Amino acid sequence: MELDHLFIFIAPDGPEPGRLESLGFEENFRRSHPGQGTRNICYVFDNAYLELLWLENEAEARSPAVARTQLADRARWRENAASPLGVALRGYGPQVPLPFETWDYHTPFRPTGRKVLPIAAFSDDLAQPLVFGSPGDLRPDHWPDEHQSARQSAMGIREIAEVEVVLPDTVAPAEELQTLADQGLLKLSSGPAQGIILTLNREDGALLRLSLPDCTLR
């Protein structure tokens, strides 16, 4: 089991895509999620990808099929202290089950392929990230789509080497989230504001740290 992708909610027409572009990151693709009420922009690395997600249709996000995900509330995280973060895992299955209780989310926007995603029950707590099983089975460097295979080669960045989930000082990580940290799938820390810090491997061996949502690179 390994990291497949991460998402963080931004405001519609928020500054984050422009900030990432100014740092040298290239958008690889964007998608709409009809029926779920969200859209995204994705930045692909060899082993995983980053998704900037925003709310497009609140009525769809609050529909009975989607409501338990609480995406509409997570999108308003600056107002309600919800976690804007999502962590998707791939490589799970009968031999490697997800290490927590889940519920089945029937995605309204996938006409083909896997339509049921297991979502962690502990993520019902809005203060915790939304953790779920990925609909994809392959690393991005094994995807067949040539357009997506370009990834972040212009910056010489290859992989996401580490994901650090930063929780507010007032929020303790759920036991299940701590289990993912114990298994080496992510790192946990606390701070005055929530977010994620990605450690990125560059081709020359250097490590870069990208912090979100402020979009700083060092």
Coordinates of C-alpha atoms in Angstrom, one line a residue:
M1 CA 0.0 0.0 0.0
E2 CA 1.3 3.4 -0.9
L3 CA 0.3 7.0 -1.5
D4 CA -1.6 7.6 -4.7
H5 CA -2.5 11.3 -4.4
L6 CA -3.3 14.2 -2.1
F7 CA -5.9 16.9 -2.3
I8 CA -6.3 20.2 -0.7
F9 CA -9.3 22.5 -1.0
I10 CA -8.8 26.0 -2.5
A11 CA -11.3 28.7 -3.2
P12 CA -12.8 28.8 -6.8
D13 CA -10.4 31.0 -8.8
G14 CA -8.0 30.9 -5.8
P15 CA -4.4 32.1 -6.2
E16 CA -2.8 28.7 -5.6
P17 CA -2.5 27.5 -9.3
G18 CA -0.8 30.8 -10.2
R19 CA 1.6 30.6 -7.3
L20 CA 2.6 27.0 -8.3
E21 CA 3.0 28.1 -11.9
S22 CA 5.3 31.0 -10.7
L23 CA 7.4 28.4 -8.9
G24 CA 7.8 26.3 -12.0
F25 CA 5.2 23.6 -11.5
E26 CA 3.2 22.6 -14.6
E27 CA -0.5 21.7 -14.6
N28 CA -0.9 18.2 -16.0
F29 CA -4.6 17.9 -16.2
R30 CA -7.9 19.1 -14.8
R31 CA -11.3 17.5 -14.4
S32 CA -14.8 18.2 -13.4
H33 CA -16.8 15.8 -11.1
P34 CA -20.4 16.0 -12.2
G35 CA -22.8 15.0 -9.5
Q36 CA -20.2 15.5 -6.8
G37 CA -20.0 19.3 -7.3
T38 CA -16.2 19.7 -7.5
R39 CA -13.4 20.5 -10.0
N40 CA -9.7 20.1 -9.8
I41 CA -6.3 20.9 -11.2
C42 CA -3.6 18.2 -10.8
Y43 CA 0.2 18.2 -10.7
V44 CA 1.7 14.8 -11.4
F45 CA 5.0 13.3 -10.1
D46 CA 6.4 9.9 -10.9
N47 CA 4.8 8.1 -7.9
A48 CA 1.8 10.3 -7.0
Y49 CA 0.0 13.5 -7.7
L50 CA -1.2 16.6 -6.0
E51 CA -4.8 17.8 -6.6
L52 CA -6.1 21.3 -6.0
L53 CA -9.8 20.9 -5.4
W54 CA -12.6 23.4 -5.2
L55 CA -16.4 23.5 -4.8
E56 CA -18.3 24.2 -8.0
N57 CA -21.9 23.1 -7.1
E58 CA -22.7 23.1 -3.4
A59 CA -26.2 21.5 -4.1
E60 CA -24.5 18.5 -5.7
A61 CA -21.9 18.2 -2.9
R62 CA -24.8 18.2 -0.3
S63 CA -26.9 15.6 -2.2
P64 CA -27.7 12.4 -0.4
A65 CA -25.2 10.4 -2.5
V66 CA -22.3 12.7 -1.6
A67 CA -23.2 14.3 1.8
R68 CA -21.3 11.9 4.1
T69 CA -18.0 12.9 2.5
Q70 CA -18.7 16.5 3.8
L71 CA -16.9 17.9 0.8
A72 CA -19.1 21.0 1.0
D73 CA -18.0 21.7 4.6
R74 CA -14.4 20.8 3.9
A75 CA -14.4 23.4 1.1
R76 CA -15.3 26.1 3.7
W77 CA -12.4 25.1 6.0
R78 CA -11.3 28.7 6.5
E79 CA -14.7 29.4 8.0
N80 CA -15.4 26.3 10.1
A81 CA -12.0 24.8 10.9
A82 CA -12.6 21.6 8.9
S83 CA -9.7 19.8 7.4
P84 CA -9.2 20.7 3.7
L85 CA -7.0 17.7 3.2
G86 CA -7.5 14.4 1.5
V87 CA -5.1 11.4 1.3
A88 CA -5.7 8.6 -1.2
L89 CA -4.0 5.2 -0.9
R90 CA -3.5 2.6 -3.6
G91 CA -2.3 -1.0 -3.5
Y92 CA -4.9 -2.1 -1.0
G93 CA -7.0 -5.2 -1.5
P94 CA -7.7 -8.6 0.1
Q95 CA -4.0 -9.2 0.9
V96 CA -3.4 -5.6 2.1
P97 CA -6.6 -4.2 3.5
L98 CA -7.0 -0.6 4.5
P99 CA -6.0 -0.5 8.2
F100 CA -9.3 1.1 9.4
E101 CA -13.1 0.9 9.2
T102 CA -14.5 2.2 5.9
W103 CA -17.8 2.9 4.2
D104 CA -18.5 2.7 0.5
Y105 CA -18.8 5.9 -1.5
H106 CA -20.5 5.4 -4.8
T107 CA -19.0 8.1 -7.0
P108 CA -21.6 9.8 -9.2
F109 CA -19.1 10.9 -11.8
R110 CA -17.4 7.7 -13.0
P111 CA -19.3 6.1 -15.9
T112 CA -16.7 3.4 -16.2
G113 CA -14.0 1.8 -14.0
R114 CA -14.1 1.5 -10.3
K115 CA -17.2 3.3 -8.9
V116 CA -17.0 2.5 -5.2
L117 CA -14.3 4.1 -3.1
P118 CA -13.7 3.0 0.5
I119 CA -13.6 6.0 2.8
A120 CA -12.3 6.0 6.3
A121 CA -15.0 6.1 8.9
F122 CA -12.8 8.2 11.2
S123 CA -12.9 10.9 8.5
D124 CA -16.5 11.6 9.6
D125 CA -14.7 13.9 12.0
L126 CA -14.3 17.0 10.0
A127 CA -11.1 17.9 11.9
Q128 CA -9.4 14.9 10.4
P129 CA -8.3 14.6 6.8
L130 CA -10.5 12.6 4.3
V131 CA -8.7 9.3 3.9
F132 CA -9.8 6.9 1.2
G133 CA -8.8 4.2 -1.2
S134 CA -7.8 5.4 -4.6
P135 CA -9.7 4.5 -7.8
G136 CA -6.3 4.1 -9.6
D137 CA -4.0 1.1 -9.3
L138 CA -0.9 2.4 -11.1
R139 CA 1.9 4.9 -10.3
P140 CA 1.7 7.9 -12.7
D141 CA 5.0 6.9 -14.4
H142 CA 3.1 3.7 -15.4
W143 CA 0.0 5.5 -16.8
P144 CA -0.6 5.0 -20.5
D145 CA -1.6 8.6 -21.2
E146 CA 1.4 10.3 -22.8
H147 CA 0.2 13.8 -21.9
Q148 CA 0.2 13.0 -18.3
S149 CA 3.5 11.2 -18.5
A150 CA 5.4 14.5 -18.8
R151 CA 4.8 15.1 -15.1
Q152 CA 7.2 17.7 -13.5
S153 CA 10.2 17.0 -15.7
A154 CA 10.7 20.7 -16.5
M155 CA 11.6 21.3 -12.9
G156 CA 13.7 18.2 -12.7
I157 CA 11.4 16.9 -10.0
R158 CA 10.8 13.1 -9.9
E159 CA 8.9 11.8 -6.8
I160 CA 7.1 12.9 -3.7
A161 CA 9.5 11.5 -1.1
E162 CA 7.5 12.3 2.0
V163 CA 4.1 13.7 2.9
E164 CA 3.8 15.7 6.1
V165 CA 0.3 16.3 7.3
V166 CA 0.1 19.3 9.6
L167 CA -2.8 19.4 12.0
P168 CA -3.7 22.4 14.1
D169 CA -2.3 22.4 17.6
T170 CA -5.8 21.9 19.0
V171 CA -6.5 18.7 17.0
A172 CA -5.1 15.3 18.0
P173 CA -4.6 12.8 15.1
A174 CA -7.1 10.0 15.0
E175 CA -5.7 6.6 16.0
E176 CA -6.2 5.4 12.4
L177 CA -4.3 8.4 11.0
Q178 CA -1.5 7.6 13.4
T179 CA -1.5 4.0 12.1
L180 CA -0.7 5.4 8.6
A181 CA 2.2 7.4 10.1
D182 CA 3.5 4.3 11.9
Q183 CA 3.4 2.4 8.6
G184 CA 5.5 5.1 7.0
L185 CA 2.9 6.3 4.6
L186 CA 2.9 9.8 5.9
K187 CA 4.4 12.0 8.6
L188 CA 2.3 13.9 11.2
S189 CA 3.1 17.2 12.9
S190 CA 1.2 20.0 14.5
G191 CA 1.3 23.8 14.1
P192 CA -0.7 27.0 14.2
A193 CA -2.3 26.3 10.8
Q194 CA -3.2 23.1 9.0
G195 CA -1.7 22.1 5.7
I196 CA 0.7 19.7 4.0
I197 CA 4.4 19.7 3.3
L198 CA 5.7 17.7 0.4
T199 CA 9.3 16.7 0.2
L200 CA 10.2 16.3 -3.4
N201 CA 13.2 14.5 -5.0
R202 CA 15.0 16.3 -7.7
E203 CA 17.0 14.6 -10.4
D204 CA 20.2 16.0 -9.1
G205 CA 19.6 14.5 -5.7
A206 CA 18.5 17.7 -4.0
L207 CA 15.3 17.8 -1.9
L208 CA 12.7 20.5 -2.1
R209 CA 9.9 21.2 0.4
L210 CA 6.6 22.5 -0.9
S211 CA 4.2 23.8 1.7
L212 CA 0.5 24.2 1.0
P213 CA -1.8 26.0 1.1
D214 CA 0.7 29.0 1.1
C215 CA 2.6 27.5 -1.9
T216 CA 6.1 28.2 -0.7
L217 CA 9.1 26.2 -1.9
R218 CA 12.4 25.9 -0.2

